[in-house]
XYZ file of C-alpha atoms in Angstrom:
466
model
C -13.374 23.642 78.634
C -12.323 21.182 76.284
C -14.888 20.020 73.317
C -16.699 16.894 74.147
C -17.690 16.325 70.379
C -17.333 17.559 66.508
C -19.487 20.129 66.612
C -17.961 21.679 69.579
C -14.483 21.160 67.958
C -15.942 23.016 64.619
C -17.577 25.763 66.644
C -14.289 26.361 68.729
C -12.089 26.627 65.283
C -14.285 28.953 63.680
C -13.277 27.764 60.450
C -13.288 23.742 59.542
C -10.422 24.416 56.300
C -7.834 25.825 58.841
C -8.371 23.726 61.650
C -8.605 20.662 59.336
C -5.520 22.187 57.237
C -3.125 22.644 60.166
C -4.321 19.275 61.774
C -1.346 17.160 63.212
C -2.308 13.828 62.280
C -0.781 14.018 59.225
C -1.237 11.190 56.783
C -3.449 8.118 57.403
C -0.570 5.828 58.306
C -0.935 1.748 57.437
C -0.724 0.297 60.915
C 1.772 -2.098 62.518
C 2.599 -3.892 59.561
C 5.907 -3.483 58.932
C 7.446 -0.990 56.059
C 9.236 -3.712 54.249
C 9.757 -7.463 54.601
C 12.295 -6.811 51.723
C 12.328 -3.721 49.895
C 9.261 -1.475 48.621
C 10.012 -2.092 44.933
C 10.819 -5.514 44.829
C 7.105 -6.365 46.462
C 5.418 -3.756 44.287
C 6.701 -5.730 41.195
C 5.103 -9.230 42.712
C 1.789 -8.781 41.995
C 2.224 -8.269 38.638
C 4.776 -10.692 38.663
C 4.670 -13.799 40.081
C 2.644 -13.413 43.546
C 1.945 -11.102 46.786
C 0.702 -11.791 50.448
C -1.574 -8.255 51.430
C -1.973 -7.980 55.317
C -5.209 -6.312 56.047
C -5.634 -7.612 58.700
C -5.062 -4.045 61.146
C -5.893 -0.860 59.059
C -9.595 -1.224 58.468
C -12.813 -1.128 60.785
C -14.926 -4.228 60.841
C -18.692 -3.496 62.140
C -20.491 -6.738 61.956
C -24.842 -5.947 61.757
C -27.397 -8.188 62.640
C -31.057 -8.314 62.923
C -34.194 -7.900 60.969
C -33.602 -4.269 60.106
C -30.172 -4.703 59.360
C -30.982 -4.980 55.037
C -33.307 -1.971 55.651
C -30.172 -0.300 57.285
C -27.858 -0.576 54.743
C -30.278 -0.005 52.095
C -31.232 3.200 53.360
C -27.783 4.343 54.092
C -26.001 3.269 51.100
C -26.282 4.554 47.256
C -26.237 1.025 45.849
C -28.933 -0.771 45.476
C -29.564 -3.885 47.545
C -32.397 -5.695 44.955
C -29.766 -8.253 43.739
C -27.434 -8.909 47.001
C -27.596 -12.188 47.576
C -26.055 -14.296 50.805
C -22.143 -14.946 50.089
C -21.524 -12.306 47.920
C -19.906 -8.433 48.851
C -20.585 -5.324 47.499
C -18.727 -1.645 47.619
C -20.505 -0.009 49.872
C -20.672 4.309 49.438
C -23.135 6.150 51.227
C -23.552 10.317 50.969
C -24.928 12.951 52.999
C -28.094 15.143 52.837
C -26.059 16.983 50.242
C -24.858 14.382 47.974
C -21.217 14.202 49.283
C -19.349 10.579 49.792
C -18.827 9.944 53.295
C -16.216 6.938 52.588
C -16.718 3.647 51.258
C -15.697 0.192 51.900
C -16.370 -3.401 51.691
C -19.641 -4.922 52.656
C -20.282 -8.841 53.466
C -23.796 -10.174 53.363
C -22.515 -13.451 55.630
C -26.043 -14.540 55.847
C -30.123 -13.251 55.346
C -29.494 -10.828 58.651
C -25.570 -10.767 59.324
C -23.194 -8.478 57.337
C -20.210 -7.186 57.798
C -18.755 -4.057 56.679
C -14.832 -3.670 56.291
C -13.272 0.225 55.895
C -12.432 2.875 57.003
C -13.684 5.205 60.153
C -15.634 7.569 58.469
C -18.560 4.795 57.065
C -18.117 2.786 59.915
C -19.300 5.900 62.510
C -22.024 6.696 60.245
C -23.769 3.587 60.299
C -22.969 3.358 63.676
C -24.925 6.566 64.678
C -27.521 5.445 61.860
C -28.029 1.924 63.387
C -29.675 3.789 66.583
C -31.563 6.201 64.970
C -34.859 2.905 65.183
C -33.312 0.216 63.641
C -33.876 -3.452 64.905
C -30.379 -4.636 64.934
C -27.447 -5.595 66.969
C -23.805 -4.000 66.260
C -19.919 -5.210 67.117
C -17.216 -3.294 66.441
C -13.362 -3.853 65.867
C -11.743 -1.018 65.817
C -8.392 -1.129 63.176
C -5.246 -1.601 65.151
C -2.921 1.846 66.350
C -0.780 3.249 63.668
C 1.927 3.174 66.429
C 0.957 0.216 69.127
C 4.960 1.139 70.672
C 5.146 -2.607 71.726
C 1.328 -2.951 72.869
C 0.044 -6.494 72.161
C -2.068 -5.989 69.266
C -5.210 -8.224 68.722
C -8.026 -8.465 66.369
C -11.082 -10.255 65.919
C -10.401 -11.545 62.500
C -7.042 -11.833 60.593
C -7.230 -11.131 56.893
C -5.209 -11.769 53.478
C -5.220 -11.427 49.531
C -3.386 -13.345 47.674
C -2.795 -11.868 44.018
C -0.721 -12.330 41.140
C -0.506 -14.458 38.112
C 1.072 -17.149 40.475
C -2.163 -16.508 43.008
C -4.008 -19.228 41.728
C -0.957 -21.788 42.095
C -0.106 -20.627 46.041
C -3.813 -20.827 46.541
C -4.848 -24.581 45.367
C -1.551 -25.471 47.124
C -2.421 -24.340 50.619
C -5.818 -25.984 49.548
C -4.217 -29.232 48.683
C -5.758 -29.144 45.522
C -7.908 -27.063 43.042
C -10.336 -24.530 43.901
C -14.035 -23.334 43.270
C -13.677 -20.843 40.631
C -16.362 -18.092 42.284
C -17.818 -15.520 40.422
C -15.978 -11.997 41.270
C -16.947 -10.506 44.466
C -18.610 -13.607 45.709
C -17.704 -15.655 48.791
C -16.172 -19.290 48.976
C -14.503 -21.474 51.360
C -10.859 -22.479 50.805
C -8.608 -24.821 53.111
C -4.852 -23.199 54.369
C -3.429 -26.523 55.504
C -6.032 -27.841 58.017
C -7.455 -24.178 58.401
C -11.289 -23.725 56.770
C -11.430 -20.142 55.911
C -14.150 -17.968 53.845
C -12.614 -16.454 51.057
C -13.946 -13.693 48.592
C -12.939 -13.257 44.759
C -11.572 -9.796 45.245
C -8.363 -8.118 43.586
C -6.631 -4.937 44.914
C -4.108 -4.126 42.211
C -5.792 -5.553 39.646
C -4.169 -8.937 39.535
C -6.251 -12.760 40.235
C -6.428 -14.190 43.405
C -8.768 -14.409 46.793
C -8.920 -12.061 50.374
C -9.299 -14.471 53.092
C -10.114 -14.302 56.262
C -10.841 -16.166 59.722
C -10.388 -15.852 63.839
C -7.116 -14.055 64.882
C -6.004 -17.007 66.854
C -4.398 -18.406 63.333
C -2.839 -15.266 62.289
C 0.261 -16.882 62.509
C -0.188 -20.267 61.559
C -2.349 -19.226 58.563
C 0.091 -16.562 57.203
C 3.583 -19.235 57.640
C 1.503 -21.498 55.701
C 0.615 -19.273 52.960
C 4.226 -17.950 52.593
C 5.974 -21.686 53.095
C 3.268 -22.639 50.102
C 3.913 -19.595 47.733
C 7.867 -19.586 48.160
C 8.343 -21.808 44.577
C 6.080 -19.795 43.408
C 8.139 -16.217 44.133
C 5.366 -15.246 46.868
C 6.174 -11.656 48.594
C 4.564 -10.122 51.948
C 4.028 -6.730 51.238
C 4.673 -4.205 54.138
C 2.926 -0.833 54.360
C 5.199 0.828 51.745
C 4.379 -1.465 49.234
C 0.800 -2.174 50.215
C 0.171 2.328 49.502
C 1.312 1.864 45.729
C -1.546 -0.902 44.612
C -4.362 1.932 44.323
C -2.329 4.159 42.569
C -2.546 0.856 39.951
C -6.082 -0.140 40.494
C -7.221 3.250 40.663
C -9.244 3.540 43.856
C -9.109 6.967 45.338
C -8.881 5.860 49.111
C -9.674 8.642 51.310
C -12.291 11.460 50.120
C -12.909 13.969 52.913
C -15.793 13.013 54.635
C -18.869 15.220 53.760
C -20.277 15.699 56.916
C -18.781 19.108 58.253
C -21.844 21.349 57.263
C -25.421 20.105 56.736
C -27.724 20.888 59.346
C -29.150 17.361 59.261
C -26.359 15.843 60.212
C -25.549 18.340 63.587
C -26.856 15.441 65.761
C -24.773 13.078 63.972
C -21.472 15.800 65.010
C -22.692 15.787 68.157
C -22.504 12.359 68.223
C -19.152 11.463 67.052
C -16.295 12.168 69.563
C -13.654 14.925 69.767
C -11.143 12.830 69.205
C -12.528 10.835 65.757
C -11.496 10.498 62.380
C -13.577 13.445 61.047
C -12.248 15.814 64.385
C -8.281 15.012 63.565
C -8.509 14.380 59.778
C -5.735 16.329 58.274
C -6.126 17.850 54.861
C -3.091 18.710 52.745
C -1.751 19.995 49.293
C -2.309 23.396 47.100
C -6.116 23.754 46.814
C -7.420 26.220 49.131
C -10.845 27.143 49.910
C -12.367 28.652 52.644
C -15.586 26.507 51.881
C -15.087 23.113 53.884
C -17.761 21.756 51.092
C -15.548 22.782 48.322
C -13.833 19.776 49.397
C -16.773 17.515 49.156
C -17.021 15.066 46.140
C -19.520 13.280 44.564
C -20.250 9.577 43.854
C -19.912 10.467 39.515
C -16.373 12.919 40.614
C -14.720 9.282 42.463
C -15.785 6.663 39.945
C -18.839 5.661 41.297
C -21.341 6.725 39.310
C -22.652 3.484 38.297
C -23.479 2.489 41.684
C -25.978 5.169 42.153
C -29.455 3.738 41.568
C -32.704 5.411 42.173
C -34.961 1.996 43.355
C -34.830 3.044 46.869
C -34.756 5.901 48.839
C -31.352 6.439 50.646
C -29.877 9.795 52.524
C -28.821 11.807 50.148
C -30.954 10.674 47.293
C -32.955 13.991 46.466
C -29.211 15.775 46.191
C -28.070 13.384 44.069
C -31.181 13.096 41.559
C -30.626 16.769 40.928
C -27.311 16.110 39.619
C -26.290 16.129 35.866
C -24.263 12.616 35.818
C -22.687 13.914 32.095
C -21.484 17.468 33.299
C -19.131 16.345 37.008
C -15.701 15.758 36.683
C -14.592 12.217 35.721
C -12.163 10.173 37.831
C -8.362 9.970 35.951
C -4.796 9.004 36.727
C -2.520 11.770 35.991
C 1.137 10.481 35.133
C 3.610 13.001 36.152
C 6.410 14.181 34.239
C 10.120 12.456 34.970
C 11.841 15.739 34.821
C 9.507 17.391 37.277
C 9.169 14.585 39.436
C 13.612 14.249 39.496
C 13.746 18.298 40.131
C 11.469 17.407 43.286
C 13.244 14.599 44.066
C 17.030 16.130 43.613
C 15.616 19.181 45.802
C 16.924 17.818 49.305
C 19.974 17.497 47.837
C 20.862 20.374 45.336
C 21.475 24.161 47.654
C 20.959 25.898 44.596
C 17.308 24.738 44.241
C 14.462 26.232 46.458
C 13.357 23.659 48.846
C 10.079 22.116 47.783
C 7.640 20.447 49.538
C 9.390 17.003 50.526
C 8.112 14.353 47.286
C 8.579 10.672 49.415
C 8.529 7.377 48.121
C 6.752 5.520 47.327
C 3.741 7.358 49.228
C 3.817 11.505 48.498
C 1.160 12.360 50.023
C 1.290 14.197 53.711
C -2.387 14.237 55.095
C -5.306 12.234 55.102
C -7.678 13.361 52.494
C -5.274 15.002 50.092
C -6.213 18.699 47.386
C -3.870 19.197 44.735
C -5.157 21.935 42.552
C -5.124 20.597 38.691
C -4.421 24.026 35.853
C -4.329 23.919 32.420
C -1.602 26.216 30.356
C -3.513 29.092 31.509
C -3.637 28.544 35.218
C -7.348 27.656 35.018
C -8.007 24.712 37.819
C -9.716 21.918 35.900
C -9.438 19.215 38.408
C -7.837 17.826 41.820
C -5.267 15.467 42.561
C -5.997 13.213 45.144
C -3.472 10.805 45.744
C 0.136 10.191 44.829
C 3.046 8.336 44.828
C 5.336 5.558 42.949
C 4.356 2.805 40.617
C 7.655 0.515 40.626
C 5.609 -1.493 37.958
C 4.605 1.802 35.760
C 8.535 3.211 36.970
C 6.302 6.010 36.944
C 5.152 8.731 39.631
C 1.123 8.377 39.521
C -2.018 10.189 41.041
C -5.351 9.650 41.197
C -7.490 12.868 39.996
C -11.134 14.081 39.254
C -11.014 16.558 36.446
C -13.455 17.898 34.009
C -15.528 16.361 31.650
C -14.154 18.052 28.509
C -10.381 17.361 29.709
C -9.726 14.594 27.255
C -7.142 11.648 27.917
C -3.724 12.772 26.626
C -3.763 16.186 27.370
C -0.913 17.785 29.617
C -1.944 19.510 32.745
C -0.221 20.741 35.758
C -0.122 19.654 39.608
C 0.492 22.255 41.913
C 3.032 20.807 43.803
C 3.220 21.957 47.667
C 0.955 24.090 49.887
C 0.666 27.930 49.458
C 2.600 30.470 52.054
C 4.857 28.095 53.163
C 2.860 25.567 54.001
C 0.541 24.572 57.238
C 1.276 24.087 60.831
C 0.944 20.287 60.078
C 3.955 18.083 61.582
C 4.729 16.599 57.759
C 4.937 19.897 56.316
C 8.202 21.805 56.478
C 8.559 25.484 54.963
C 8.740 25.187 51.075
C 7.902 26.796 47.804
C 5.253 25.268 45.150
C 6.104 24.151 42.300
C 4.430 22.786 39.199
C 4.211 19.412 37.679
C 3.443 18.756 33.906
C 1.333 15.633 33.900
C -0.553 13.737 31.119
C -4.206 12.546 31.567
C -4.503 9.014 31.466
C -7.182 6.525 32.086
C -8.201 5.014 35.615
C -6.506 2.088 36.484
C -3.782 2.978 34.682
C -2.182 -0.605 35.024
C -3.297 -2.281 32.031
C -3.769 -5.544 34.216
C -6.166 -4.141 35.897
C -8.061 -1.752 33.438
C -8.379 -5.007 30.797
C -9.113 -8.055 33.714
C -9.881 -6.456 36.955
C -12.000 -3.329 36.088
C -14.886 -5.061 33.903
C -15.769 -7.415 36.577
C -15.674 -4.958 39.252
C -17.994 -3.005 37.578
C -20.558 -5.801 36.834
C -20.587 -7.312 40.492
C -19.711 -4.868 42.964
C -23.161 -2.417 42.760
């Protein structure tokens, strides 16, 4: 009999690692967005440039919460704390389980006293889903992010939504306005006019660069989106497809898909039982050369991604008493590793050289082939001191890139390697084909790497967002 929910699917599979290893959904694709408007590169180099137009309008959940519990909910849920969130401002939003691992994270609106709105990914959006009926006062609505692959389907959405960035952001944007523009605080929430169009806008930056996300009903996708692009064309505007659109994190260093932690604590069974056979956490795909056959080897913690200044101790939250009894100063630290050229063109002149063993296929600009991605880290001993969790190409950095978590006494400027490629051949997953590992010399480098963003973006983020 086929499962009806996670749990079932885990106790069917035996073991979580293989099933999730061998999984055949592959990597998290950007939905129906196209790949390019004009080519990968030449949008990557806009938003450090002159200007970009982001479309997030399809790949992210948003679950809008109302009702007098609705603080309590989040507050509870959530590692940050909620003492200073006032109306009109947003906050990153990264709750844990019982054991201290990140579940996801994403973007949550306080729209008014009792209505937020919290934009992201699956994995955060089921959880305080299932959370909100565990005797909390408050009303839920859910759109779910567009198909990866709608074949022709009409797509809709509730809301449409944009970011303008660049150092020509500020020019498109008090065009479309008709003329200049509250200057907002970072990661608080304005108004702005496109044409005749009033819109709520947030001070927000993906890659590091100025500019606003914007956002209002779907019904003026299209009008809102020519009038942006008709506005920002003296002022070298870009769309950016979903090529493009994969390359800002490796930039801004956000690490965008940590394997939910929710495979193994008994406190959370009724929470697996909850969520369907078919979810996000049942088909996620994991991928590269770590191996473990401890599903919570995978798990990371708030201090491992970068967040470790968004854990505060003034209320209680799931997952607090785990996270207390961690030593902030001895987890790995979050890092960009920059890979070296000659490794990266022996990967990349594999495909096409007979005399070279065929390595796992390197594509551009998005390497990575699952959804929460393990790349073991080594030193020149073969020690692991870290994981690589996301790669690709930086047209800006002409540089291959990925974001990492490795040990506290692994300095900046050392060289370390990536194992390259999954062990035995690889996985029964559909992007994998049979290959051979191979190892990458990288350097540690800080997180962002772009300069842009680790000298104007990062500061701000870091004051606002908790």
């Amino acid at each position: 009999m086929s499962p009806k929910n996670l749990q079932e699917v885990l106790d069917n599979a035996g073991n979580t690692v293989d099933l999730l290893r061998n999984s055949q959904l592959g990597a998290y694709i950007y939905p129906v967005v196209p790949s390019e408007f004009s080519n990968f590169r030449r949008e990557v180099k806009a938003w450090q440039q002159t200007a970009v137009l982001f479309d997030q309008t399809h790949h992210m959940v948003n679950l809008f919460i109302s009702g007098p519990d609705a603080l309590r909910l989040i507050s509870e849920t959530g590692i940050n704390s909620v003492a200073k969130f006032p109306v009109n401002s947003a906050k990153q939003f990264i709750p844990v389980s019982p054991e201290g691992g990140v579940i996801g994270d994403g973007i949550l609106f306080r729209l008014d006293e009792e209505e937020f709105v919290f934009v992201g990914r699956a994995p955060v959006a089921n959880w305080l889903t299932f959370r909100a009926e565990q005797g909390y006062n408050v009303d839920l609505r859910r759109d779910e992010r567009s198909p990866s692959r709608p074949y022709g389907k009409q797509v809709t959405r509730d809301l449409w939504r944009f970011q303008i960035q660049g150092p020509n952001a500020w020019k498109v944007i008090e065009k479309v306005n008709g003329g200049p523009v509250e200057q907002i605080p970072f990661f608080r929430m304005g108004h702005l006019n496109v044409g005749d169009e009033r819109v709520r806008s947030l001070r927000h930056g993906m890659a590091g660069a100025p500019g606003l996300e914007i956002w209002g009903p779907y019904e003026t996708y299209e009008k809102v989106r020519d009038t942006i692009l008709e506005a920002g064309q003296e002022f070298g505007i870009e769309p950016a497809g979903a090529r493009a659109y994969s390359c800002n994190t490796l930039e801004s260093g956000w690490i965008p898909s940590p394997l939910p932690a929710v495979y193994t604590s008994e406190e959370m069974r009724a929470y697996r039982e909850w969520l369907g056979a078919d979810s996000y956490e049942a088909m996620n795909a994991l991928a590269g050369s770590f191996v473990s056959d401890r599903i919570e080897d995978y798990y990371l913690n708030p201090w491992e991604l970068g967040y470790g200044p968004f854990v505060k101790f003034d209320h209680d939250f799931v997952g607090r008493d785990a996270l207390e009894n961690i030593d902030p100063s001895a987890q790995r630290r979050k890092v960009t590793l920059a890979w070296n050229a000659d490794d990266v063109s022996t990967l990349l002149s594999s495909p096409v050289r007979p005399d070279q063993p065929d390595y796992q296929f390197f594509d551009l600009p998005n390497a990575n082939y699952g959804s929460s991605n393990f790349d073991s880290v080594v030193d020149a001993d073969g020690n692991q001191v870290g994981l690589s969790l996301f790669t690709g190409y930086s047209a800006n950095e002409r540089a291959a890139l990925s974001l990492a978590t490795v040990n506290p006494d692994v300095p900046h400027g050392a060289e370390v390697r990536v194992v390259w490629g999954e062990p035995d051949g690889g996985t029964r997953k559909s992007t994998v084909e049979p290959h051979e590992q191979f190892s990458v010399r990288a350097v540690v480098s800080p997180a962002p790497y772009s300069a842009m963003a680790r000298e104007d973006y990062r500061p701000g983020w870091r004051t606002n967002a908790a």
